[in-house]
Amino acid sequence: MFFSGLVRQARHTASSSCLLGRWVRKETMNYSNWRSRLQNSAYVTNAILAVTILVFLLETFSGGSTNNSVLVFYGARLNPLILYGQWWRLMTPVFVHIGLMHILVNGFSLYYLGQMTEQLFGHWRFFLLYFISGFAGNVASFAFSPNTLAAGASTAIFGLLGACLMLGDSFKENPVIRQLARQFLLLVGLNLLFNLFSSGIDIFGHIGGLLGGFLAAGMLGAPALGRMGTPRRIASAVTLLFGLGALLFLGFNAG
C-alpha cells in the first residue's frame, strides 16, 4: 500500500509537472506573440493620432475648431507669442487642426503613411522623425510666414514623405523602396503644385517639413533596410542643424 501510494503520488507529480510545462510553454508563446505583434504594430502612429483627435474634440467643445482664440489656446503657431517666449508653439501646432476637413485629411494621411514609415524606421526613430519634421516645418513657417496663424499635422506628414524620398535615394538597389519613392515624389510634386494655387495653405511649412524629414531620415537611418553611409548621416545631421539654426535666426530677427 505504501509503495502503491508512492507510485500514485509520483504519477500525480509527473502529471502536474507535465501540465505546468505545457502551461509555461503556452504562456511563453503567448508572450512571444504579444511582443511580436507589439513590435510589428504602429503604436507610435496610433498614439499620435489619438492625441491629435483628442485635441480636436477639445477644440470643438471649447468654442469651435475654427475659432482663432480656441486655436491659439490649444497651441497654434502665432509669431508674436513665440517672440514673447512661447517657444513650444514651434511644436504644438502638429496637434491642432482647423475645421473637420483638415483633421480628416491629415488624420487619414497620418494613419496610412505613419503605419508604413513606422515599420520602415522602427518605433523610436519614427517618433523622432515625426516631431523633427513637424518642428522643421513650423520653424520654416515662423521664418517666412510671420503674419499667419498656422496649425496642422501636415508639416510632419510632409516630413514622412521626405523621409521616404531619402530611403529611395539611399537604397536604390531595393526595387520596392525605389518604386515607392518614385510614387511619393510624384505625390509631393502634385501637392506642392496644388499649394501654389490655393489660399490658406502654409506652403513654407510643407516645404520645411519635407526637407526636415528628408534630412532627419538621413541622420537617423533605417536599420531594417540596411546601413546608410556614415558620411551621409553626418552630412544630413549637420545640414539639418544648420538649416534650423538659420531659420530660427531669421524668424527671431525678422520679428
PDB file of C-alpha atoms in Angstrom:
ATOM      1  CA  MET A   1       0.000   0.000   0.000  1.00  0.00           C
ATOM      2  CA  PHE A   2       2.826   2.313   0.898  1.00  0.00           C
ATOM      3  CA  PHE A   3       4.631   1.704  -2.423  1.00  0.00           C
ATOM      4  CA  SER A   4       1.335   1.934  -4.298  1.00  0.00           C
ATOM      5  CA  GLY A   5       0.727   5.330  -2.728  1.00  0.00           C
ATOM      6  CA  LEU A   6       4.192   6.463  -3.714  1.00  0.00           C
ATOM      7  CA  VAL A   7       3.581   5.352  -7.302  1.00  0.00           C
ATOM      8  CA  ARG A   8       0.255   7.198  -7.422  1.00  0.00           C
ATOM      9  CA  GLN A   9       1.914  10.301  -5.929  1.00  0.00           C
ATOM     10  CA  ALA A  10       4.761  10.075  -8.437  1.00  0.00           C
ATOM     11  CA  ARG A  11       2.281   9.775 -11.293  1.00  0.00           C
ATOM     12  CA  HIS A  12       0.322  12.759  -9.964  1.00  0.00           C
ATOM     13  CA  THR A  13       3.532  14.780  -9.614  1.00  0.00           C
ATOM     14  CA  ALA A  14       4.657  13.827 -13.128  1.00  0.00           C
ATOM     15  CA  SER A  15       1.235  14.731 -14.500  1.00  0.00           C
ATOM     16  CA  SER A  16       1.296  18.076 -12.675  1.00  0.00           C
ATOM     17  CA  SER A  17       4.802  18.780 -13.960  1.00  0.00           C
ATOM     18  CA  CYS A  18       3.684  17.959 -17.487  1.00  0.00           C
ATOM     19  CA  LEU A  19       0.688  20.286 -17.181  1.00  0.00           C
ATOM     20  CA  LEU A  20       2.910  23.005 -15.700  1.00  0.00           C
ATOM     21  CA  GLY A  21       5.381  22.561 -18.541  1.00  0.00           C
ATOM     22  CA  ARG A  22       2.632  22.880 -21.140  1.00  0.00           C
ATOM     23  CA  TRP A  23       1.265  25.982 -19.382  1.00  0.00           C
ATOM     24  CA  VAL A  24       4.721  27.593 -19.257  1.00  0.00           C
ATOM     25  CA  ARG A  25       5.310  26.848 -22.946  1.00  0.00           C
ATOM     26  CA  LYS A  26       1.878  28.238 -23.824  1.00  0.00           C
ATOM     27  CA  GLU A  27       2.425  31.417 -21.812  1.00  0.00           C
ATOM     28  CA  THR A  28       5.908  31.821 -23.293  1.00  0.00           C
ATOM     29  CA  MET A  29       4.452  31.512 -26.792  1.00  0.00           C
ATOM     30  CA  ASN A  30       1.678  33.978 -25.920  1.00  0.00           C
ATOM     31  CA  TYR A  31       4.268  36.442 -24.601  1.00  0.00           C
ATOM     32  CA  SER A  32       6.415  35.977 -27.711  1.00  0.00           C
ATOM     33  CA  ASN A  33       3.389  36.500 -29.957  1.00  0.00           C
ATOM     34  CA  TRP A  34       2.404  39.592 -27.966  1.00  0.00           C
ATOM     35  CA  ARG A  35       5.922  41.021 -28.271  1.00  0.00           C
ATOM     36  CA  SER A  36       5.958  40.250 -31.988  1.00  0.00           C
ATOM     37  CA  ARG A  37       2.596  41.944 -32.514  1.00  0.00           C
ATOM     38  CA  LEU A  38       3.733  44.941 -30.465  1.00  0.00           C
ATOM     39  CA  GLN A  39       6.969  45.255 -32.424  1.00  0.00           C
ATOM     40  CA  ASN A  40       5.130  44.968 -35.735  1.00  0.00           C
ATOM     41  CA  SER A  41       2.293  47.308 -34.774  1.00  0.00           C
ATOM     42  CA  ALA A  42       2.459  51.032 -35.395  1.00  0.00           C
ATOM     43  CA  TYR A  43       1.647  52.011 -31.827  1.00  0.00           C
ATOM     44  CA  VAL A  44       3.507  55.332 -32.026  1.00  0.00           C
ATOM     45  CA  THR A  45       1.401  56.346 -35.029  1.00  0.00           C
ATOM     46  CA  ASN A  46      -1.767  55.284 -33.233  1.00  0.00           C
ATOM     47  CA  ALA A  47      -0.804  57.183 -30.079  1.00  0.00           C
ATOM     48  CA  ILE A  48      -0.047  60.390 -32.009  1.00  0.00           C
ATOM     49  CA  LEU A  49      -3.314  60.047 -33.912  1.00  0.00           C
ATOM     50  CA  ALA A  50      -5.254  59.501 -30.674  1.00  0.00           C
ATOM     51  CA  VAL A  51      -3.783  62.651 -29.092  1.00  0.00           C
ATOM     52  CA  THR A  52      -4.498  64.626 -32.274  1.00  0.00           C
ATOM     53  CA  ILE A  53      -8.144  63.522 -32.298  1.00  0.00           C
ATOM     54  CA  LEU A  54      -8.465  64.292 -28.580  1.00  0.00           C
ATOM     55  CA  VAL A  55      -7.144  67.829 -29.098  1.00  0.00           C
ATOM     56  CA  PHE A  56      -9.599  68.342 -31.971  1.00  0.00           C
ATOM     57  CA  LEU A  57     -12.503  67.226 -29.769  1.00  0.00           C
ATOM     58  CA  LEU A  58     -11.355  69.616 -27.046  1.00  0.00           C
ATOM     59  CA  GLU A  59     -11.226  72.420 -29.620  1.00  0.00           C
ATOM     60  CA  THR A  60     -14.728  71.562 -30.818  1.00  0.00           C
ATOM     61  CA  PHE A  61     -16.237  71.629 -27.323  1.00  0.00           C
ATOM     62  CA  SER A  62     -14.267  74.725 -26.269  1.00  0.00           C
ATOM     63  CA  GLY A  63     -15.788  77.061 -28.829  1.00  0.00           C
ATOM     64  CA  GLY A  64     -15.074  75.527 -32.216  1.00  0.00           C
ATOM     65  CA  SER A  65     -12.042  74.422 -34.206  1.00  0.00           C
ATOM     66  CA  THR A  66     -12.261  77.467 -36.495  1.00  0.00           C
ATOM     67  CA  ASN A  67     -12.272  79.946 -33.624  1.00  0.00           C
ATOM     68  CA  ASN A  68      -8.928  81.775 -33.580  1.00  0.00           C
ATOM     69  CA  SER A  69      -8.947  82.183 -29.798  1.00  0.00           C
ATOM     70  CA  VAL A  70      -9.514  78.447 -29.359  1.00  0.00           C
ATOM     71  CA  LEU A  71      -6.745  77.612 -31.837  1.00  0.00           C
ATOM     72  CA  VAL A  72      -4.295  79.889 -30.033  1.00  0.00           C
ATOM     73  CA  PHE A  73      -5.292  78.417 -26.671  1.00  0.00           C
ATOM     74  CA  TYR A  74      -4.532  74.874 -27.841  1.00  0.00           C
ATOM     75  CA  GLY A  75      -1.148  75.748 -29.346  1.00  0.00           C
ATOM     76  CA  ALA A  76      -1.443  77.084 -32.899  1.00  0.00           C
ATOM     77  CA  ARG A  77       1.597  78.950 -34.211  1.00  0.00           C
ATOM     78  CA  LEU A  78       1.396  82.702 -33.785  1.00  0.00           C
ATOM     79  CA  ASN A  79       4.683  84.546 -34.200  1.00  0.00           C
ATOM     80  CA  PRO A  80       4.166  87.366 -31.670  1.00  0.00           C
ATOM     81  CA  LEU A  81       3.561  84.782 -28.943  1.00  0.00           C
ATOM     82  CA  ILE A  82       6.672  82.818 -29.956  1.00  0.00           C
ATOM     83  CA  LEU A  83       8.707  86.018 -29.851  1.00  0.00           C
ATOM     84  CA  TYR A  84       7.207  86.668 -26.420  1.00  0.00           C
ATOM     85  CA  GLY A  85       8.705  83.387 -25.212  1.00  0.00           C
ATOM     86  CA  GLN A  86       6.117  80.728 -26.016  1.00  0.00           C
ATOM     87  CA  TRP A  87       8.639  78.654 -27.991  1.00  0.00           C
ATOM     88  CA  TRP A  88       6.565  75.466 -27.626  1.00  0.00           C
ATOM     89  CA  ARG A  89       4.337  76.832 -30.392  1.00  0.00           C
ATOM     90  CA  LEU A  90       7.010  75.643 -32.807  1.00  0.00           C
ATOM     91  CA  MET A  91       5.932  72.080 -31.919  1.00  0.00           C
ATOM     92  CA  THR A  92       2.330  72.072 -30.661  1.00  0.00           C
ATOM     93  CA  PRO A  93       0.697  73.065 -33.990  1.00  0.00           C
ATOM     94  CA  VAL A  94       1.061  69.449 -35.202  1.00  0.00           C
ATOM     95  CA  PHE A  95      -1.767  68.522 -32.807  1.00  0.00           C
ATOM     96  CA  VAL A  96      -4.083  71.433 -33.675  1.00  0.00           C
ATOM     97  CA  HIS A  97      -6.470  71.430 -36.657  1.00  0.00           C
ATOM     98  CA  ILE A  98      -8.758  73.994 -38.243  1.00  0.00           C
ATOM     99  CA  GLY A  99     -12.127  72.504 -39.164  1.00  0.00           C
ATOM    100  CA  LEU A 100     -13.410  68.983 -39.776  1.00  0.00           C
ATOM    101  CA  MET A 101     -11.948  68.543 -43.276  1.00  0.00           C
ATOM    102  CA  HIS A 102      -8.491  69.499 -42.010  1.00  0.00           C
ATOM    103  CA  ILE A 103      -8.459  66.807 -39.310  1.00  0.00           C
ATOM    104  CA  LEU A 104      -9.974  64.192 -41.650  1.00  0.00           C
ATOM    105  CA  VAL A 105      -7.387  64.675 -44.404  1.00  0.00           C
ATOM    106  CA  ASN A 106      -4.433  64.831 -42.035  1.00  0.00           C
ATOM    107  CA  GLY A 107      -5.775  62.046 -39.827  1.00  0.00           C
ATOM    108  CA  PHE A 108      -6.143  59.575 -42.692  1.00  0.00           C
ATOM    109  CA  SER A 109      -2.775  60.638 -44.135  1.00  0.00           C
ATOM    110  CA  LEU A 110      -1.078  60.128 -40.777  1.00  0.00           C
ATOM    111  CA  TYR A 111      -2.729  56.754 -40.241  1.00  0.00           C
ATOM    112  CA  TYR A 112      -1.778  55.221 -43.584  1.00  0.00           C
ATOM    113  CA  LEU A 113       1.592  56.895 -44.118  1.00  0.00           C
ATOM    114  CA  GLY A 114       2.548  56.546 -40.472  1.00  0.00           C
ATOM    115  CA  GLN A 115       1.797  52.812 -40.417  1.00  0.00           C
ATOM    116  CA  MET A 116       4.217  52.260 -43.277  1.00  0.00           C
ATOM    117  CA  THR A 117       7.033  54.575 -42.225  1.00  0.00           C
ATOM    118  CA  GLU A 118       6.977  53.340 -38.635  1.00  0.00           C
ATOM    119  CA  GLN A 119       7.574  49.819 -39.939  1.00  0.00           C
ATOM    120  CA  LEU A 120      10.458  51.036 -42.111  1.00  0.00           C
ATOM    121  CA  PHE A 121      12.201  53.154 -39.460  1.00  0.00           C
ATOM    122  CA  GLY A 122      11.209  51.474 -36.214  1.00  0.00           C
ATOM    123  CA  HIS A 123       9.262  52.984 -33.350  1.00  0.00           C
ATOM    124  CA  TRP A 124      11.667  55.438 -31.705  1.00  0.00           C
ATOM    125  CA  ARG A 125      13.171  56.606 -34.999  1.00  0.00           C
ATOM    126  CA  PHE A 126       9.667  57.214 -36.334  1.00  0.00           C
ATOM    127  CA  PHE A 127       8.823  59.217 -33.198  1.00  0.00           C
ATOM    128  CA  LEU A 128      11.882  61.434 -33.668  1.00  0.00           C
ATOM    129  CA  LEU A 129      11.293  61.690 -37.404  1.00  0.00           C
ATOM    130  CA  TYR A 130       7.695  62.840 -36.977  1.00  0.00           C
ATOM    131  CA  PHE A 131       8.425  65.555 -34.448  1.00  0.00           C
ATOM    132  CA  ILE A 132      11.662  66.763 -36.061  1.00  0.00           C
ATOM    133  CA  SER A 133       9.707  67.157 -39.310  1.00  0.00           C
ATOM    134  CA  GLY A 134       6.884  68.996 -37.573  1.00  0.00           C
ATOM    135  CA  PHE A 135       9.367  71.274 -35.815  1.00  0.00           C
ATOM    136  CA  ALA A 136      11.250  71.977 -39.055  1.00  0.00           C
ATOM    137  CA  GLY A 137       8.021  72.835 -40.866  1.00  0.00           C
ATOM    138  CA  ASN A 138       6.880  75.182 -38.132  1.00  0.00           C
ATOM    139  CA  VAL A 139      10.299  76.854 -37.954  1.00  0.00           C
ATOM    140  CA  ALA A 140      10.181  77.457 -41.732  1.00  0.00           C
ATOM    141  CA  SER A 141       6.677  78.866 -41.365  1.00  0.00           C
ATOM    142  CA  PHE A 142       7.872  81.000 -38.437  1.00  0.00           C
ATOM    143  CA  ALA A 143      10.622  82.459 -40.637  1.00  0.00           C
ATOM    144  CA  PHE A 144       8.708  83.003 -43.889  1.00  0.00           C
ATOM    145  CA  SER A 145       5.036  83.366 -42.892  1.00  0.00           C
ATOM    146  CA  PRO A 146       5.235  85.679 -39.879  1.00  0.00           C
ATOM    147  CA  ASN A 147       1.745  87.139 -40.216  1.00  0.00           C
ATOM    148  CA  THR A 148      -0.307  83.934 -40.287  1.00  0.00           C
ATOM    149  CA  LEU A 149      -1.947  81.748 -37.678  1.00  0.00           C
ATOM    150  CA  ALA A 150      -0.858  78.205 -38.541  1.00  0.00           C
ATOM    151  CA  ALA A 151      -1.794  74.736 -37.342  1.00  0.00           C
ATOM    152  CA  GLY A 152      -1.921  71.156 -38.575  1.00  0.00           C
ATOM    153  CA  ALA A 153      -0.012  67.896 -38.795  1.00  0.00           C
ATOM    154  CA  SER A 154       0.776  68.406 -42.482  1.00  0.00           C
ATOM    155  CA  THR A 155       4.270  69.715 -41.659  1.00  0.00           C
ATOM    156  CA  ALA A 156       5.092  66.359 -40.053  1.00  0.00           C
ATOM    157  CA  ILE A 157       3.231  64.368 -42.730  1.00  0.00           C
ATOM    158  CA  PHE A 158       5.267  66.047 -45.470  1.00  0.00           C
ATOM    159  CA  GLY A 159       8.300  65.089 -43.396  1.00  0.00           C
ATOM    160  CA  LEU A 160       7.286  61.426 -43.622  1.00  0.00           C
ATOM    161  CA  LEU A 161       7.106  61.804 -47.394  1.00  0.00           C
ATOM    162  CA  GLY A 162      10.556  63.404 -47.360  1.00  0.00           C
ATOM    163  CA  ALA A 163      11.862  60.507 -45.278  1.00  0.00           C
ATOM    164  CA  CYS A 164      10.635  58.025 -47.889  1.00  0.00           C
ATOM    165  CA  LEU A 165      12.412  60.044 -50.580  1.00  0.00           C
ATOM    166  CA  MET A 166      15.637  59.749 -48.576  1.00  0.00           C
ATOM    167  CA  LEU A 167      15.128  55.979 -48.396  1.00  0.00           C
ATOM    168  CA  GLY A 168      14.643  55.859 -52.157  1.00  0.00           C
ATOM    169  CA  ASP A 169      17.916  57.705 -52.667  1.00  0.00           C
ATOM    170  CA  SER A 170      19.810  55.646 -50.076  1.00  0.00           C
ATOM    171  CA  PHE A 171      18.562  52.190 -51.071  1.00  0.00           C
ATOM    172  CA  LYS A 172      18.316  52.409 -54.852  1.00  0.00           C
ATOM    173  CA  GLU A 173      19.123  48.711 -55.139  1.00  0.00           C
ATOM    174  CA  ASN A 174      15.850  47.830 -53.386  1.00  0.00           C
ATOM    175  CA  PRO A 175      13.202  47.830 -56.174  1.00  0.00           C
ATOM    176  CA  VAL A 176      10.261  48.145 -53.765  1.00  0.00           C
ATOM    177  CA  ILE A 177      11.720  51.165 -51.953  1.00  0.00           C
ATOM    178  CA  ARG A 178      12.814  52.717 -55.249  1.00  0.00           C
ATOM    179  CA  GLN A 179       9.312  52.410 -56.722  1.00  0.00           C
ATOM    180  CA  LEU A 180       7.726  53.698 -53.513  1.00  0.00           C
ATOM    181  CA  ALA A 181       9.980  56.758 -53.552  1.00  0.00           C
ATOM    182  CA  ARG A 182       9.038  57.493 -57.174  1.00  0.00           C
ATOM    183  CA  GLN A 183       5.353  57.391 -56.316  1.00  0.00           C
ATOM    184  CA  PHE A 184       5.868  59.665 -53.318  1.00  0.00           C
ATOM    185  CA  LEU A 185       7.949  62.078 -55.398  1.00  0.00           C
ATOM    186  CA  LEU A 186       5.001  62.442 -57.772  1.00  0.00           C
ATOM    187  CA  LEU A 187       2.646  62.891 -54.811  1.00  0.00           C
ATOM    188  CA  VAL A 188       4.869  65.581 -53.306  1.00  0.00           C
ATOM    189  CA  GLY A 189       5.092  67.422 -56.631  1.00  0.00           C
ATOM    190  CA  LEU A 190       1.317  67.402 -57.110  1.00  0.00           C
ATOM    191  CA  ASN A 191       0.719  68.563 -53.544  1.00  0.00           C
ATOM    192  CA  LEU A 192       3.169  71.447 -53.764  1.00  0.00           C
ATOM    193  CA  LEU A 193       1.717  72.471 -57.126  1.00  0.00           C
ATOM    194  CA  PHE A 194      -1.737  72.469 -55.550  1.00  0.00           C
ATOM    195  CA  ASN A 195      -0.385  74.558 -52.650  1.00  0.00           C
ATOM    196  CA  LEU A 196       0.846  77.236 -55.053  1.00  0.00           C
ATOM    197  CA  PHE A 197      -2.647  77.866 -56.377  1.00  0.00           C
ATOM    198  CA  SER A 198      -4.556  77.529 -53.112  1.00  0.00           C
ATOM    199  CA  SER A 199      -5.165  80.176 -50.497  1.00  0.00           C
ATOM    200  CA  GLY A 200      -4.930  79.497 -46.790  1.00  0.00           C
ATOM    201  CA  ILE A 201      -2.259  76.797 -47.147  1.00  0.00           C
ATOM    202  CA  ASP A 202       1.123  77.244 -45.491  1.00  0.00           C
ATOM    203  CA  ILE A 203       3.422  76.112 -48.309  1.00  0.00           C
ATOM    204  CA  PHE A 204       6.544  77.138 -46.368  1.00  0.00           C
ATOM    205  CA  GLY A 205       5.516  74.823 -43.547  1.00  0.00           C
ATOM    206  CA  HIS A 206       5.058  71.972 -46.016  1.00  0.00           C
ATOM    207  CA  ILE A 207       8.425  72.555 -47.695  1.00  0.00           C
ATOM    208  CA  GLY A 208      10.162  72.910 -44.337  1.00  0.00           C
ATOM    209  CA  GLY A 209       8.614  69.675 -43.099  1.00  0.00           C
ATOM    210  CA  LEU A 210       9.525  67.880 -46.328  1.00  0.00           C
ATOM    211  CA  LEU A 211      13.186  68.915 -46.151  1.00  0.00           C
ATOM    212  CA  GLY A 212      13.314  68.343 -42.404  1.00  0.00           C
ATOM    213  CA  GLY A 213      12.013  64.801 -42.814  1.00  0.00           C
ATOM    214  CA  PHE A 214      14.425  64.123 -45.678  1.00  0.00           C
ATOM    215  CA  LEU A 215      17.433  65.198 -43.617  1.00  0.00           C
ATOM    216  CA  ALA A 216      16.193  63.614 -40.386  1.00  0.00           C
ATOM    217  CA  ALA A 217      15.826  60.274 -42.175  1.00  0.00           C
ATOM    218  CA  GLY A 218      19.382  60.569 -43.451  1.00  0.00           C
ATOM    219  CA  MET A 219      20.589  61.344 -39.948  1.00  0.00           C
ATOM    220  CA  LEU A 220      18.608  58.596 -38.152  1.00  0.00           C
ATOM    221  CA  GLY A 221      18.976  55.822 -40.721  1.00  0.00           C
ATOM    222  CA  ALA A 222      16.723  52.811 -41.241  1.00  0.00           C
ATOM    223  CA  PRO A 223      18.430  49.649 -39.922  1.00  0.00           C
ATOM    224  CA  ALA A 224      15.513  47.472 -41.046  1.00  0.00           C
ATOM    225  CA  LEU A 225      16.540  48.188 -44.649  1.00  0.00           C
ATOM    226  CA  GLY A 226      20.313  48.312 -44.270  1.00  0.00           C
ATOM    227  CA  ARG A 227      23.180  50.609 -43.367  1.00  0.00           C
ATOM    228  CA  MET A 228      23.410  54.195 -44.529  1.00  0.00           C
ATOM    229  CA  GLY A 229      26.898  55.513 -45.099  1.00  0.00           C
ATOM    230  CA  THR A 230      28.411  57.451 -42.205  1.00  0.00           C
ATOM    231  CA  PRO A 231      29.265  60.483 -44.405  1.00  0.00           C
ATOM    232  CA  ARG A 232      25.601  60.726 -45.481  1.00  0.00           C
ATOM    233  CA  ARG A 233      24.376  60.564 -41.898  1.00  0.00           C
ATOM    234  CA  ILE A 234      26.853  63.186 -40.697  1.00  0.00           C
ATOM    235  CA  ALA A 235      26.113  65.485 -43.645  1.00  0.00           C
ATOM    236  CA  SER A 236      22.360  65.139 -43.049  1.00  0.00           C
ATOM    237  CA  ALA A 237      22.713  65.965 -39.344  1.00  0.00           C
ATOM    238  CA  VAL A 238      24.949  68.994 -39.950  1.00  0.00           C
ATOM    239  CA  THR A 239      22.713  70.337 -42.732  1.00  0.00           C
ATOM    240  CA  LEU A 240      19.586  69.868 -40.609  1.00  0.00           C
ATOM    241  CA  LEU A 241      21.049  71.644 -37.587  1.00  0.00           C
ATOM    242  CA  PHE A 242      22.497  74.467 -39.688  1.00  0.00           C
ATOM    243  CA  GLY A 243      19.209  74.922 -41.560  1.00  0.00           C
ATOM    244  CA  LEU A 244      17.115  75.009 -38.389  1.00  0.00           C
ATOM    245  CA  GLY A 245      19.541  77.444 -36.791  1.00  0.00           C
ATOM    246  CA  ALA A 246      19.438  79.751 -39.814  1.00  0.00           C
ATOM    247  CA  LEU A 247      15.625  79.704 -39.932  1.00  0.00           C
ATOM    248  CA  LEU A 248      15.328  80.420 -36.217  1.00  0.00           C
ATOM    249  CA  PHE A 249      17.788  83.301 -36.538  1.00  0.00           C
ATOM    250  CA  LEU A 250      15.798  84.684 -39.460  1.00  0.00           C
ATOM    251  CA  GLY A 251      12.473  84.297 -37.664  1.00  0.00           C
ATOM    252  CA  PHE A 252      13.560  85.930 -34.425  1.00  0.00           C
ATOM    253  CA  ASN A 253      15.344  88.796 -36.173  1.00  0.00           C
ATOM    254  CA  ALA A 254      12.520  89.419 -38.628  1.00  0.00           C
ATOM    255  CA  GLY A 255      10.200  89.781 -35.653  1.00  0.00           C
TER     256      GLY A 255
END
